[in-house]
Short mmCIF file of C-alpha atoms in Angstrom, two decimals:
data_model
loop_
_atom_site.label_atom_id
_atom_site.label_comp_id
_atom_site.label_asym_id
_atom_site.label_seq_id
_atom_site.Cartn_x
_atom_site.Cartn_y
_atom_site.Cartn_z
CA UNK A 29 -49.67 23.53 -35.01
CA UNK A 30 -47.83 23.47 -31.68
CA UNK A 31 -44.52 22.97 -33.31
CA UNK A 32 -45.06 25.96 -35.56
CA UNK A 33 -45.99 28.15 -32.54
CA UNK A 34 -42.67 27.02 -30.76
CA UNK A 35 -40.64 27.74 -33.86
CA UNK A 36 -41.92 31.45 -33.50
CA UNK A 37 -40.86 31.73 -29.86
CA UNK A 38 -44.28 30.90 -28.23
CA UNK A 39 -43.90 29.31 -24.67
CA UNK A 40 -47.46 29.34 -23.45
CA UNK A 41 -50.99 28.40 -24.71
CA UNK A 42 -53.96 30.20 -23.13
CA UNK A 43 -57.26 28.58 -23.29
CA UNK A 44 -60.57 27.78 -21.60
CA UNK A 45 -61.32 24.09 -21.78
CA UNK A 46 -63.32 23.03 -24.88
CA UNK A 47 -63.59 19.70 -26.69
CA UNK A 48 -63.10 21.21 -30.15
CA UNK A 49 -59.62 22.10 -29.27
CA UNK A 50 -58.55 18.89 -27.20
CA UNK A 51 -55.80 17.94 -29.64
CA UNK A 52 -53.91 21.08 -28.80
CA UNK A 53 -54.03 20.27 -25.12
CA UNK A 54 -52.83 16.71 -25.82
CA UNK A 55 -49.86 18.19 -27.71
CA UNK A 56 -49.09 20.80 -25.07
CA UNK A 57 -48.84 18.29 -22.19
CA UNK A 58 -46.96 15.77 -24.34
CA UNK A 59 -49.85 13.26 -24.77
CA UNK A 60 -50.40 10.29 -22.49
CA UNK A 61 -46.67 9.89 -21.87
CA UNK A 62 -46.32 13.55 -20.76
CA UNK A 63 -49.37 13.23 -18.51
CA UNK A 64 -47.77 10.07 -16.93
CA UNK A 65 -44.36 11.70 -16.50
CA UNK A 66 -46.23 14.48 -14.71
CA UNK A 67 -47.51 11.87 -12.20
CA UNK A 68 -50.90 12.13 -13.56
CA UNK A 69 -51.25 15.27 -11.67
CA UNK A 70 -53.10 17.97 -13.57
CA UNK A 71 -51.29 21.09 -12.32
CA UNK A 72 -47.95 19.52 -13.08
CA UNK A 73 -49.01 18.41 -16.52
CA UNK A 74 -50.05 22.04 -17.43
CA UNK A 75 -46.54 23.25 -16.40
CA UNK A 76 -44.28 20.58 -17.46
CA UNK A 77 -45.22 19.57 -21.03
CA UNK A 78 -43.78 20.81 -24.31
CA UNK A 79 -45.65 24.07 -23.97
CA UNK A 80 -47.05 25.78 -20.71
CA UNK A 81 -50.89 25.49 -20.79
CA UNK A 82 -52.86 28.11 -18.88
CA UNK A 83 -56.63 27.62 -18.45
CA UNK A 84 -58.72 30.56 -17.55
CA UNK A 85 -62.43 31.13 -16.43
CA UNK A 86 -63.46 33.21 -19.54
CA UNK A 87 -62.30 33.05 -23.12
CA UNK A 88 -61.70 36.72 -23.26
CA UNK A 89 -59.14 36.41 -20.41
CA UNK A 90 -57.28 33.73 -22.28
CA UNK A 91 -57.00 35.93 -25.42
CA UNK A 92 -56.06 38.94 -23.30
CA UNK A 93 -53.42 36.88 -21.59
CA UNK A 94 -52.03 36.07 -25.15
CA UNK A 95 -52.18 39.75 -26.07
CA UNK A 96 -50.43 40.61 -22.80
CA UNK A 97 -47.77 38.14 -23.40
CA UNK A 98 -46.98 39.63 -26.89
CA UNK A 99 -46.93 43.12 -25.46
CA UNK A 100 -44.45 42.27 -22.67
CA UNK A 101 -42.16 39.68 -24.63
CA UNK A 102 -42.63 40.77 -28.21
CA UNK A 103 -43.02 37.16 -29.06
CA UNK A 104 -46.47 36.42 -30.47
CA UNK A 105 -49.28 35.43 -28.18
CA UNK A 106 -51.10 32.15 -28.68
CA UNK A 107 -54.74 31.23 -27.57
CA UNK A 108 -56.99 28.37 -28.28
CA UNK A 109 -60.83 28.95 -27.79
CA UNK A 110 -63.56 26.49 -28.49
CA UNK A 111 -66.18 26.83 -31.28
CA UNK A 112 -69.21 29.05 -31.30
CA UNK A 113 -69.52 30.99 -27.97
CA UNK A 114 -65.89 30.37 -27.20
CA UNK A 115 -64.88 32.31 -30.19
CA UNK A 116 -67.55 35.02 -29.80
CA UNK A 117 -66.54 35.44 -26.15
CA UNK A 118 -63.05 36.06 -27.26
CA UNK A 119 -63.89 38.54 -30.01
CA UNK A 120 -63.39 41.71 -27.92
CA UNK A 121 -59.89 40.63 -26.98
CA UNK A 122 -59.04 39.87 -30.55
CA UNK A 123 -60.31 43.40 -31.42
CA UNK A 124 -58.14 44.87 -28.60
CA UNK A 125 -55.03 43.29 -30.17
CA UNK A 126 -56.08 44.59 -33.67
CA UNK A 127 -56.28 48.11 -32.40
CA UNK A 128 -53.07 47.73 -30.28
CA UNK A 129 -51.10 46.31 -33.12
CA UNK A 130 -50.17 43.25 -31.09
CA UNK A 131 -49.07 39.89 -32.88
CA UNK A 132 -50.94 36.71 -31.89
CA UNK A 133 -52.54 33.75 -33.35
CA UNK A 134 -56.02 32.61 -32.01
CA UNK A 135 -57.09 29.11 -32.82
CA UNK A 136 -60.77 28.53 -32.76
CA UNK A 137 -62.48 25.02 -32.63
CA UNK A 138 -65.00 24.42 -35.30
CA UNK A 139 -67.84 21.91 -35.84
CA UNK A 140 -66.89 18.84 -37.74
CA UNK A 141 -66.66 19.22 -41.53
CA UNK A 142 -68.61 16.11 -42.16
CA UNK A 143 -71.47 17.55 -39.96
CA UNK A 144 -71.31 21.01 -41.43
CA UNK A 145 -74.79 22.39 -42.35
CA UNK A 146 -76.63 19.86 -40.24
CA UNK A 147 -76.84 21.89 -37.10
CA UNK A 148 -73.89 20.41 -35.13
CA UNK A 149 -73.06 21.68 -31.73
CA UNK A 150 -71.76 25.27 -31.82
CA UNK A 151 -71.74 25.34 -35.61
CA UNK A 152 -71.20 28.80 -36.84
CA UNK A 153 -68.83 30.24 -39.46
CA UNK A 154 -66.40 32.38 -37.35
CA UNK A 155 -64.34 33.68 -40.11
CA UNK A 156 -66.68 36.52 -41.27
CA UNK A 157 -67.14 37.48 -37.62
CA UNK A 158 -63.48 38.04 -37.01
CA UNK A 159 -62.19 39.08 -40.60
CA UNK A 160 -62.55 42.78 -39.95
CA UNK A 161 -60.39 42.69 -36.72
CA UNK A 162 -57.63 40.35 -37.84
CA UNK A 163 -54.88 40.45 -40.41
CA UNK A 164 -56.04 37.27 -41.79
CA UNK A 165 -58.89 34.70 -40.89
CA UNK A 166 -59.41 31.34 -42.35
CA UNK A 167 -60.43 27.78 -41.80
CA UNK A 168 -57.57 25.26 -41.98
CA UNK A 169 -59.10 22.08 -43.61
CA UNK A 170 -56.19 20.01 -44.80
CA UNK A 171 -54.45 18.12 -41.96
CA UNK A 172 -51.35 17.68 -43.85
CA UNK A 173 -50.74 21.42 -44.23
CA UNK A 174 -51.90 22.56 -40.77
CA UNK A 175 -48.38 22.96 -39.53
CA UNK A 176 -47.30 25.05 -42.56
CA UNK A 177 -50.53 27.05 -42.38
CA UNK A 178 -49.93 27.86 -38.64
CA UNK A 179 -46.39 28.86 -39.50
CA UNK A 180 -47.87 31.34 -42.12
CA UNK A 181 -50.38 32.63 -39.59
CA UNK A 182 -47.47 33.58 -37.04
CA UNK A 183 -45.50 35.02 -39.86
CA UNK A 184 -48.41 37.31 -40.84
CA UNK A 185 -49.11 38.17 -37.30
CA UNK A 186 -45.52 39.27 -36.65
CA UNK A 187 -44.86 41.16 -39.88
CA UNK A 188 -45.57 44.91 -39.91
CA UNK A 189 -48.03 46.14 -39.23
CA UNK A 190 -48.45 43.51 -36.38
CA UNK A 191 -51.76 42.22 -35.39
CA UNK A 192 -53.91 39.21 -34.60
CA UNK A 193 -54.49 36.23 -36.97
CA UNK A 194 -57.32 33.80 -36.54
CA UNK A 195 -57.54 30.23 -37.74
CA UNK A 196 -60.07 27.55 -36.91
CA UNK A 197 -59.83 23.75 -37.59
CA UNK A 198 -62.83 21.42 -38.10
CA UNK A 199 -62.92 19.01 -35.11
CA UNK A 200 -62.65 15.85 -37.36
CA UNK A 201 -59.67 17.43 -39.17
CA UNK A 202 -58.01 18.22 -35.84
CA UNK A 203 -58.18 14.52 -34.89
CA UNK A 204 -56.80 13.23 -38.36
CA UNK A 205 -53.24 11.82 -37.99
CA UNK A 206 -50.83 13.57 -40.39
CA UNK A 207 -47.13 13.91 -40.75
CA UNK A 208 -45.78 17.48 -40.01
CA UNK A 209 -42.52 18.38 -41.53
CA UNK A 210 -40.08 20.29 -39.37
CA UNK A 211 -40.44 24.04 -39.45
CA UNK A 212 -37.69 26.57 -39.44
CA UNK A 213 -39.18 30.00 -39.99
CA UNK A 214 -37.01 32.23 -42.22
CA UNK A 215 -36.18 35.46 -40.63
CA UNK A 216 -37.41 38.45 -42.63
CA UNK A 217 -35.10 41.51 -43.12
CA UNK A 218 -36.59 44.73 -41.89
CA UNK A 219 -37.76 47.24 -44.57
CA UNK A 220 -36.21 50.54 -44.18
CA UNK A 221 -37.95 53.91 -44.93
CA UNK A 222 -37.60 55.61 -48.29
CA UNK A 223 -34.45 57.82 -48.08
CA UNK A 224 -36.30 60.58 -49.89
CA UNK A 225 -39.01 60.74 -47.09
CA UNK A 226 -36.27 60.76 -44.47
CA UNK A 227 -34.58 63.71 -46.24
CA UNK A 228 -37.82 65.65 -46.28
CA UNK A 229 -38.42 64.95 -42.53
CA UNK A 230 -34.76 65.78 -41.72
CA UNK A 231 -35.05 69.18 -43.40
CA UNK A 232 -38.31 70.07 -41.48
CA UNK A 233 -36.68 69.13 -38.18
CA UNK A 234 -33.51 71.17 -38.91
CA UNK A 235 -35.51 74.30 -39.77
CA UNK A 236 -37.75 73.91 -36.58
CA UNK A 237 -37.02 75.62 -33.41
CA UNK A 238 -39.65 74.04 -31.13
CA UNK A 239 -40.11 70.41 -32.17
CA UNK A 240 -41.81 67.56 -30.22
CA UNK A 241 -41.33 63.86 -30.73
CA UNK A 242 -44.20 61.62 -29.87
CA UNK A 243 -43.41 57.88 -29.43
CA UNK A 244 -46.13 55.29 -29.50
CA UNK A 245 -46.43 51.46 -28.79
CA UNK A 246 -45.12 50.38 -32.16
CA UNK A 247 -41.74 51.79 -31.07
CA UNK A 248 -41.55 49.20 -28.44
CA UNK A 249 -43.28 46.38 -30.39
CA UNK A 250 -40.88 46.96 -33.26
CA UNK A 251 -37.78 46.96 -31.08
CA UNK A 252 -36.97 50.48 -31.74
CA UNK A 253 -36.69 51.74 -28.14
CA UNK A 254 -32.91 51.95 -28.06
CA UNK A 255 -32.79 53.91 -31.52
CA UNK A 256 -35.71 56.19 -30.20
CA UNK A 257 -33.65 57.05 -27.03
CA UNK A 258 -30.54 57.65 -28.95
CA UNK A 259 -32.40 59.83 -31.52
CA UNK A 260 -33.92 62.01 -28.69
CA UNK A 261 -30.53 62.34 -26.99
CA UNK A 262 -28.74 63.20 -30.27
CA UNK A 263 -31.17 65.79 -31.36
CA UNK A 264 -32.27 67.09 -27.95
CA UNK A 265 -35.89 66.81 -28.98
CA UNK A 266 -38.46 66.78 -26.27
CA UNK A 267 -40.34 63.67 -26.05
CA UNK A 268 -43.96 62.65 -25.05
CA UNK A 269 -44.86 58.94 -24.86
CA UNK A 270 -47.93 56.90 -24.88
CA UNK A 271 -48.98 53.25 -24.72
CA UNK A 272 -46.12 50.69 -24.69
CA UNK A 273 -43.58 53.45 -25.49
CA UNK A 274 -44.01 54.68 -21.82
CA UNK A 275 -40.49 54.03 -20.34
CA UNK A 276 -38.63 54.40 -23.59
CA UNK A 277 -37.28 57.55 -21.99
CA UNK A 278 -37.19 56.61 -18.28
CA UNK A 279 -38.88 58.58 -15.68
CA UNK A 280 -36.98 61.71 -14.72
CA UNK A 281 -35.21 61.88 -18.08
CA UNK A 282 -34.52 65.60 -19.04
CA UNK A 283 -36.24 65.24 -22.41
CA UNK A 284 -39.31 63.47 -21.13
CA UNK A 285 -42.03 66.15 -21.02
CA UNK A 286 -45.20 64.10 -21.09
CA UNK A 287 -46.42 66.09 -18.07
CA UNK A 288 -45.99 69.32 -20.09
CA UNK A 289 -48.18 67.92 -22.91
CA UNK A 290 -50.45 70.89 -22.96
CA UNK A 291 -47.46 73.52 -23.27
CA UNK A 292 -45.76 71.45 -25.71
CA UNK A 293 -48.63 71.19 -28.03
CA UNK A 294 -49.56 74.78 -27.71
CA UNK A 295 -46.03 76.06 -28.41
CA UNK A 296 -44.55 73.57 -30.84
CA UNK A 297 -43.64 74.31 -34.50
CA UNK A 298 -43.29 70.78 -35.62
CA UNK A 299 -44.58 67.46 -34.17
CA UNK A 300 -43.06 64.15 -35.26
CA UNK A 301 -45.34 61.29 -34.39
CA UNK A 302 -43.64 57.81 -34.47
CA UNK A 303 -45.39 54.48 -34.03
CA UNK A 304 -48.98 55.51 -32.97
CA UNK A 305 -52.03 56.61 -34.93
CA UNK A 306 -53.26 60.26 -35.13
CA UNK A 307 -56.45 59.29 -33.24
CA UNK A 308 -58.53 60.88 -30.47
CA UNK A 309 -55.56 60.50 -28.03
CA UNK A 310 -53.56 63.08 -30.11
CA UNK A 311 -56.36 65.39 -31.12
CA UNK A 312 -56.65 63.55 -34.36
CA UNK A 313 -53.35 65.14 -35.51
CA UNK A 314 -54.08 68.80 -34.79
CA UNK A 315 -51.55 70.48 -32.35
CA UNK A 316 -51.85 74.13 -31.40
CA UNK A 317 -53.77 76.95 -33.01
CA UNK A 318 -52.97 77.41 -35.71
CA UNK A 319 -52.03 73.76 -36.00
CA UNK A 320 -48.30 73.01 -36.32
CA UNK A 321 -46.99 70.78 -39.10
CA UNK A 322 -47.15 67.12 -38.34
CA UNK A 323 -44.95 64.31 -39.48
CA UNK A 324 -46.46 60.91 -39.29
CA UNK A 325 -44.15 57.74 -39.25
CA UNK A 326 -45.47 54.29 -39.23
CA UNK A 327 -44.16 50.76 -39.62
CA UNK A 328 -46.33 50.10 -42.75
CA UNK A 329 -47.89 52.37 -45.29
CA UNK A 330 -51.38 51.31 -44.39
CA UNK A 331 -50.99 52.89 -40.95
CA UNK A 332 -50.13 56.41 -42.15
CA UNK A 333 -52.85 58.92 -41.51
CA UNK A 334 -55.43 59.43 -44.08
CA UNK A 335 -57.20 62.29 -42.30
CA UNK A 336 -54.71 64.65 -40.85
CA UNK A 337 -53.02 65.91 -44.01
CA UNK A 338 -49.49 65.55 -42.43
CA UNK A 339 -46.63 67.58 -43.91
CA UNK A 340 -44.53 64.59 -44.45
CA UNK A 341 -44.63 60.84 -43.91
CA UNK A 342 -42.43 57.77 -43.76
CA UNK A 343 -43.10 53.99 -43.44
CA UNK A 344 -40.75 51.28 -42.55
CA UNK A 345 -38.81 49.71 -39.67
CA UNK A 346 -38.98 52.38 -36.99
CA UNK A 347 -35.52 51.73 -35.62
CA UNK A 348 -34.01 52.06 -39.05
CA UNK A 349 -36.01 55.25 -39.60
CA UNK A 350 -34.90 56.88 -36.40
CA UNK A 351 -31.15 56.10 -37.06
CA UNK A 352 -31.43 57.33 -40.58
CA UNK A 353 -33.27 60.56 -39.44
CA UNK A 354 -30.66 61.21 -36.85
CA UNK A 355 -27.88 60.99 -39.44
CA UNK A 356 -29.67 63.18 -42.03
CA UNK A 357 -30.42 65.75 -39.26
CA UNK A 358 -26.86 65.82 -38.07
CA UNK A 359 -25.69 66.94 -41.52
CA UNK A 360 -28.25 69.89 -41.60
CA UNK A 361 -27.77 71.69 -38.34
CA UNK A 362 -25.08 74.14 -37.72
CA UNK A 363 -25.16 74.48 -33.95
CA UNK A 364 -25.21 71.83 -31.18
CA UNK A 365 -28.34 71.43 -29.06
CA UNK A 366 -30.60 73.77 -31.16
CA UNK A 367 -33.60 73.00 -29.22
CA UNK A 368 -32.05 73.36 -25.71
CA UNK A 369 -33.98 76.46 -24.60
CA UNK A 370 -37.30 74.92 -25.74
CA UNK A 371 -36.42 71.48 -23.94
CA UNK A 372 -35.59 73.47 -20.78
CA UNK A 373 -38.98 75.31 -20.88
CA UNK A 374 -40.97 72.21 -21.20
CA UNK A 375 -38.95 70.47 -18.56
CA UNK A 376 -39.68 73.35 -16.21
CA UNK A 377 -43.32 73.03 -17.05
CA UNK A 378 -43.27 69.32 -16.53
CA UNK A 379 -41.61 69.77 -13.11
CA UNK A 380 -44.04 72.45 -12.22
CA UNK A 381 -46.98 69.98 -12.99
CA UNK A 382 -45.44 67.36 -10.85
CA UNK A 383 -44.93 69.69 -7.96
CA UNK A 384 -48.58 70.90 -8.37
CA UNK A 385 -49.68 67.31 -7.83
CA UNK A 386 -47.98 67.02 -4.28
CA UNK A 387 -51.01 68.22 -2.30
CA UNK A 388 -53.38 65.94 -4.25
CA UNK A 389 -51.07 62.91 -3.77
CA UNK A 390 -51.08 63.53 -0.04
CA UNK A 391 -54.74 64.39 0.29
CA UNK A 392 -56.09 63.43 3.65
CA UNK A 393 -59.77 63.96 2.56
CA UNK A 394 -62.64 61.73 3.58
CA UNK A 395 -63.89 60.12 1.41
CA UNK A 396 -60.56 59.21 0.05
CA UNK A 397 -59.45 61.11 -3.26
CA UNK A 398 -58.24 58.53 -5.71
CA UNK A 399 -54.99 60.45 -6.19
CA UNK A 400 -53.93 59.52 -2.56
CA UNK A 401 -53.78 56.00 -3.66
CA UNK A 402 -51.16 56.91 -6.07
CA UNK A 403 -49.30 58.99 -3.54
CA UNK A 404 -48.98 55.81 -1.47
CA UNK A 405 -48.18 53.47 -4.34
CA UNK A 406 -45.54 55.58 -6.28
CA UNK A 407 -42.73 55.17 -3.59
CA UNK A 408 -43.43 51.35 -3.60
CA UNK A 409 -42.86 50.80 -7.22
CA UNK A 410 -39.58 49.32 -8.21
CA UNK A 411 -37.89 49.92 -11.57
CA UNK A 412 -38.96 46.37 -12.70
CA UNK A 413 -42.56 46.47 -11.48
CA UNK A 414 -44.99 45.82 -14.16
CA UNK A 415 -47.95 48.19 -13.91
CA UNK A 416 -51.20 47.31 -15.53
CA UNK A 417 -54.24 49.55 -15.74
CA UNK A 418 -57.71 48.32 -16.28
CA UNK A 419 -60.44 50.96 -15.52
CA UNK A 420 -61.80 54.33 -16.44
CA UNK A 421 -61.31 57.26 -14.20
CA UNK A 422 -59.14 55.56 -11.72
CA UNK A 423 -56.74 54.38 -14.37
CA UNK A 424 -56.71 57.84 -15.91
CA UNK A 425 -55.05 59.00 -12.81
CA UNK A 426 -52.40 56.32 -13.23
CA UNK A 427 -51.63 57.55 -16.66
CA UNK A 428 -51.01 60.99 -15.11
CA UNK A 429 -48.99 60.04 -12.13
CA UNK A 430 -46.97 56.93 -12.97
CA UNK A 431 -44.01 56.98 -15.35
CA UNK A 432 -42.17 53.67 -15.78
CA UNK A 433 -38.53 53.35 -15.39
CA UNK A 434 -38.19 51.17 -18.42
CA UNK A 435 -40.23 50.23 -21.51
CA UNK A 436 -42.27 46.91 -21.69
CA UNK A 437 -43.46 47.52 -18.07
CA UNK A 438 -46.79 49.29 -18.59
CA UNK A 439 -50.00 48.04 -20.01
CA UNK A 440 -53.29 49.62 -20.50
CA UNK A 441 -56.27 48.63 -22.71
CA UNK A 442 -55.11 51.01 -25.58
CA UNK A 443 -57.19 53.02 -27.90
CA UNK A 444 -59.97 50.51 -28.15
CA UNK A 445 -60.63 51.15 -24.53
CA UNK A 446 -61.78 47.53 -23.70
CA UNK A 447 -62.27 47.00 -20.01
CA UNK A 448 -61.63 43.49 -18.71
CA UNK A 449 -57.97 43.27 -19.88
CA UNK A 450 -56.52 43.40 -16.42
CA UNK A 451 -56.66 39.79 -15.11
CA UNK A 452 -55.39 38.45 -18.61
CA UNK A 453 -52.65 41.04 -18.56
CA UNK A 454 -51.77 40.02 -15.00
CA UNK A 455 -51.52 36.38 -15.99
CA UNK A 456 -49.17 37.24 -18.80
CA UNK A 457 -47.04 39.33 -16.61
CA UNK A 458 -46.73 36.65 -14.00
CA UNK A 459 -45.44 34.24 -16.59
CA UNK A 460 -43.26 36.60 -18.45
CA UNK A 461 -41.75 38.32 -15.48
CA UNK A 462 -42.06 35.87 -12.61
CA UNK A 463 -39.30 37.57 -10.51
CA UNK A 464 -41.00 41.09 -11.00
CA UNK A 465 -43.76 42.53 -8.91
CA UNK A 466 -47.07 42.87 -10.91
CA UNK A 467 -49.41 45.74 -9.80
CA UNK A 468 -52.94 45.74 -11.32
CA UNK A 469 -54.87 48.96 -10.94
CA UNK A 470 -58.53 48.17 -11.14
CA UNK A 471 -61.62 50.27 -11.26
CA UNK A 472 -64.51 48.57 -9.49
CA UNK A 473 -66.59 48.67 -12.72
CA UNK A 474 -63.74 47.06 -14.67
CA UNK A 475 -63.32 44.34 -11.97
CA UNK A 476 -66.69 42.96 -12.85
CA UNK A 477 -65.51 41.80 -16.31
CA UNK A 478 -62.89 39.42 -15.17
CA UNK A 479 -62.34 39.25 -11.37
CA UNK A 480 -63.30 35.54 -11.37
CA UNK A 481 -59.95 35.01 -13.10
CA UNK A 482 -58.35 35.52 -9.70
CA UNK A 483 -59.01 31.88 -9.60
CA UNK A 484 -56.71 31.38 -12.59
CA UNK A 485 -53.91 33.34 -10.77
CA UNK A 486 -54.40 31.18 -7.73
CA UNK A 487 -54.42 27.95 -9.64
CA UNK A 488 -51.37 28.85 -11.57
CA UNK A 489 -49.45 30.32 -8.68
CA UNK A 490 -49.22 33.86 -10.01
CA UNK A 491 -49.08 36.38 -7.04
CA UNK A 492 -50.49 39.67 -8.15
CA UNK A 493 -51.03 43.03 -6.13
CA UNK A 494 -54.44 44.41 -7.09
CA UNK A 495 -55.18 47.92 -6.06
CA UNK A 496 -58.75 49.01 -6.52
CA UNK A 497 -60.20 52.56 -6.60
CA UNK A 498 -63.74 51.72 -5.52
CA UNK A 499 -66.00 54.64 -6.13
CA UNK A 500 -69.19 52.68 -6.51
CA UNK A 501 -69.79 54.08 -10.02
CA UNK A 502 -68.99 53.99 -13.64
CA UNK A 503 -67.03 57.27 -13.10
CA UNK A 504 -66.10 57.70 -16.79
CA UNK A 505 -69.72 57.74 -17.69
CA UNK A 506 -71.31 59.45 -14.71
CA UNK A 507 -69.68 62.72 -14.96
CA UNK A 508 -69.92 63.12 -18.76
CA UNK A 509 -73.58 62.22 -18.65
CA UNK A 510 -74.22 64.91 -16.03
CA UNK A 511 -72.31 67.48 -18.20
CA UNK A 512 -74.42 66.55 -21.27
CA UNK A 513 -77.82 65.97 -19.65
CA UNK A 514 -77.57 67.60 -16.25
CA UNK A 515 -78.18 64.35 -14.48
CA UNK A 516 -76.94 60.82 -14.66
CA UNK A 517 -78.51 57.33 -14.66
CA UNK A 518 -77.26 53.68 -15.16
CA UNK A 519 -73.92 54.73 -13.71
CA UNK A 520 -74.08 53.72 -10.10
CA UNK A 521 -72.72 50.42 -8.56
CA UNK A 522 -72.94 49.26 -4.93
CA UNK A 523 -70.98 51.57 -2.72
CA UNK A 524 -68.12 49.90 -0.75
CA UNK A 525 -68.70 46.54 -2.29
CA UNK A 526 -66.40 43.95 -0.70
CA UNK A 527 -64.53 42.76 -3.81
CA UNK A 528 -61.74 41.83 -1.38
CA UNK A 529 -63.98 39.16 0.02
CA UNK A 530 -64.59 37.76 -3.45
CA UNK A 531 -60.71 37.51 -4.09
CA UNK A 532 -60.45 35.81 -0.61
CA UNK A 533 -63.06 33.35 -1.51
CA UNK A 534 -61.38 32.50 -4.70
CA UNK A 535 -58.18 31.56 -2.87
CA UNK A 536 -56.37 34.94 -2.65
CA UNK A 537 -56.48 37.60 0.01
CA UNK A 538 -57.37 41.30 0.49
CA UNK A 539 -58.73 43.90 2.71
CA UNK A 540 -61.00 47.03 2.68
CA UNK A 541 -59.41 50.46 3.11
CA UNK A 542 -61.62 53.32 4.14
CA UNK A 543 -58.85 55.77 5.66
CA UNK A 544 -56.17 57.43 3.65
CA UNK A 545 -53.57 56.46 6.36
CA UNK A 546 -54.43 52.85 5.77
CA UNK A 547 -53.55 52.73 2.13
CA UNK A 548 -49.75 52.48 2.40
CA UNK A 549 -49.71 49.72 5.01
CA UNK A 550 -52.25 47.66 3.01
CA UNK A 551 -50.14 47.90 -0.18
CA UNK A 552 -47.10 46.80 1.93
CA UNK A 553 -49.08 43.62 3.05
CA UNK A 554 -50.19 42.98 -0.47
CA UNK A 555 -46.61 43.15 -1.80
CA UNK A 556 -45.48 40.64 0.96
CA UNK A 557 -48.38 38.32 0.60
CA UNK A 558 -47.07 35.99 -2.20
CA UNK A 559 -50.77 35.39 -3.36
CA UNK A 560 -53.25 37.40 -5.40
CA UNK A 561 -54.15 40.19 -2.97
CA UNK A 562 -56.79 42.98 -3.43
CA UNK A 563 -56.38 46.31 -1.71
CA UNK A 564 -59.98 47.56 -1.92
CA UNK A 565 -59.98 51.36 -1.29
CA UNK A 566 -63.21 53.13 -1.07
CA UNK A 567 -62.89 56.36 -2.98
CA UNK A 568 -64.93 59.59 -3.42
CA UNK A 569 -67.39 59.20 -6.37
CA UNK A 570 -67.31 62.88 -6.88
CA UNK A 571 -63.54 63.11 -7.50
CA UNK A 572 -63.59 62.84 -11.23
CA UNK A 573 -60.49 62.85 -13.47
CA UNK A 574 -60.13 66.24 -15.20
CA UNK A 575 -59.88 64.93 -18.87
CA UNK A 576 -59.21 66.91 -21.90
CA UNK A 577 -60.08 64.32 -24.46
CA UNK A 578 -63.46 62.52 -24.91
CA UNK A 579 -62.80 60.09 -27.84
CA UNK A 580 -65.41 61.90 -29.95
#
């Protein structure tokens, strides 16, 4: 099983200790001989065996770390979680990867086959639980084929449309010796789009005067980021990005008009959406009034919209599609830069939106406006900083203010909206990009899901800068409930709670910030600390993010 993972480029296994999956640990550290060569020292054994082994404080964090690794590196994630509650604890993270289209294989422990049906410890059939949120879910019962079966699991996870695959192995079969043949996964050739579909879309684009190109996470996950940038620059089409596509057009690019989203959608006469679903984040595929024609492009047919009645669709490798569309478009336009005036208008609108934010980013209000945190953070972000968002209202501000300089350096929970991703993603970032700063933006509510995994960061030597917007509330629920019911309940947390002291107790460091002028110096100390460090900023609970989508 481990050899199959390595053959697919996997370098780390994420887990929480459980007896049902001990054989995988034994393989990861190299068995007794590997443990001896590590000086019988546990932390060295975790790092120095055939595969890096990272143990967390919650199974969800282990699976989120596997998901985060796949997001950052585009190699499949790999997690092992013990039977029963181990698998159920990891289920939300599996669902997150499902909605994000992220390839990973999750191995579950399973009660011994010879005890099945007798009430063995943690005996439950996991497969029906996870089948709806995986590409495939099955029990591997034949020790002689476990290697080949695992290879097939990774192949399924990494083929479009990407996603998680789950396998479990009965404990007695895991301990059964078997010969495993050497594995050499055959590379799969990418499948291009139907040329007829490309021609139809090229004709629509050539006739448009105000097109908009929306790029989503699958552009990054499918390795199409260079083709996307080249297509945008060839055609001069204004671009809006979301998810892991943020950074495909670097911040400041003349065609990046995400901050002019409202004007773009109101004025467009053609929207081409590539690599992301037409879900609530994109108004369910309706842009403008009356709605503009929409083209939907996905990496596989099953991801094409079934509800938005697009004017045209195409499915296949996204890089091949974008290059083919660029060629087909070139032969259909008579003048260079046909959308230049439209792009200039949107760029001006985007610049105006950024300029309008200046006062908010410099706000000196007391209590602190959450935007001031970003005013202090933005000039301290380098081009290679990995920024992670885990929260509701506070992280919504991050999506507005932070624009990455390159792709693969921004992670948020995605359309499933699962809080608690942050610490797992930070673990992944520390391993994938050990020489780059990692900044984790936390809401105080979101921190409750996984803050104990600061212990994992400490034990595995992963310095992370955590910046918390601490408004003492579930802000994303508090204000909508007021809107709907004229009051709110069950949305308050303890004000100014000392989460920084929790981080310090776990072996990291941190501080409480209650003055706007204290934010910047605190972030500087965090960046220089070399340990997990929480900048715990007390913010105004009444400063709600002005959102235009509700998810309904």
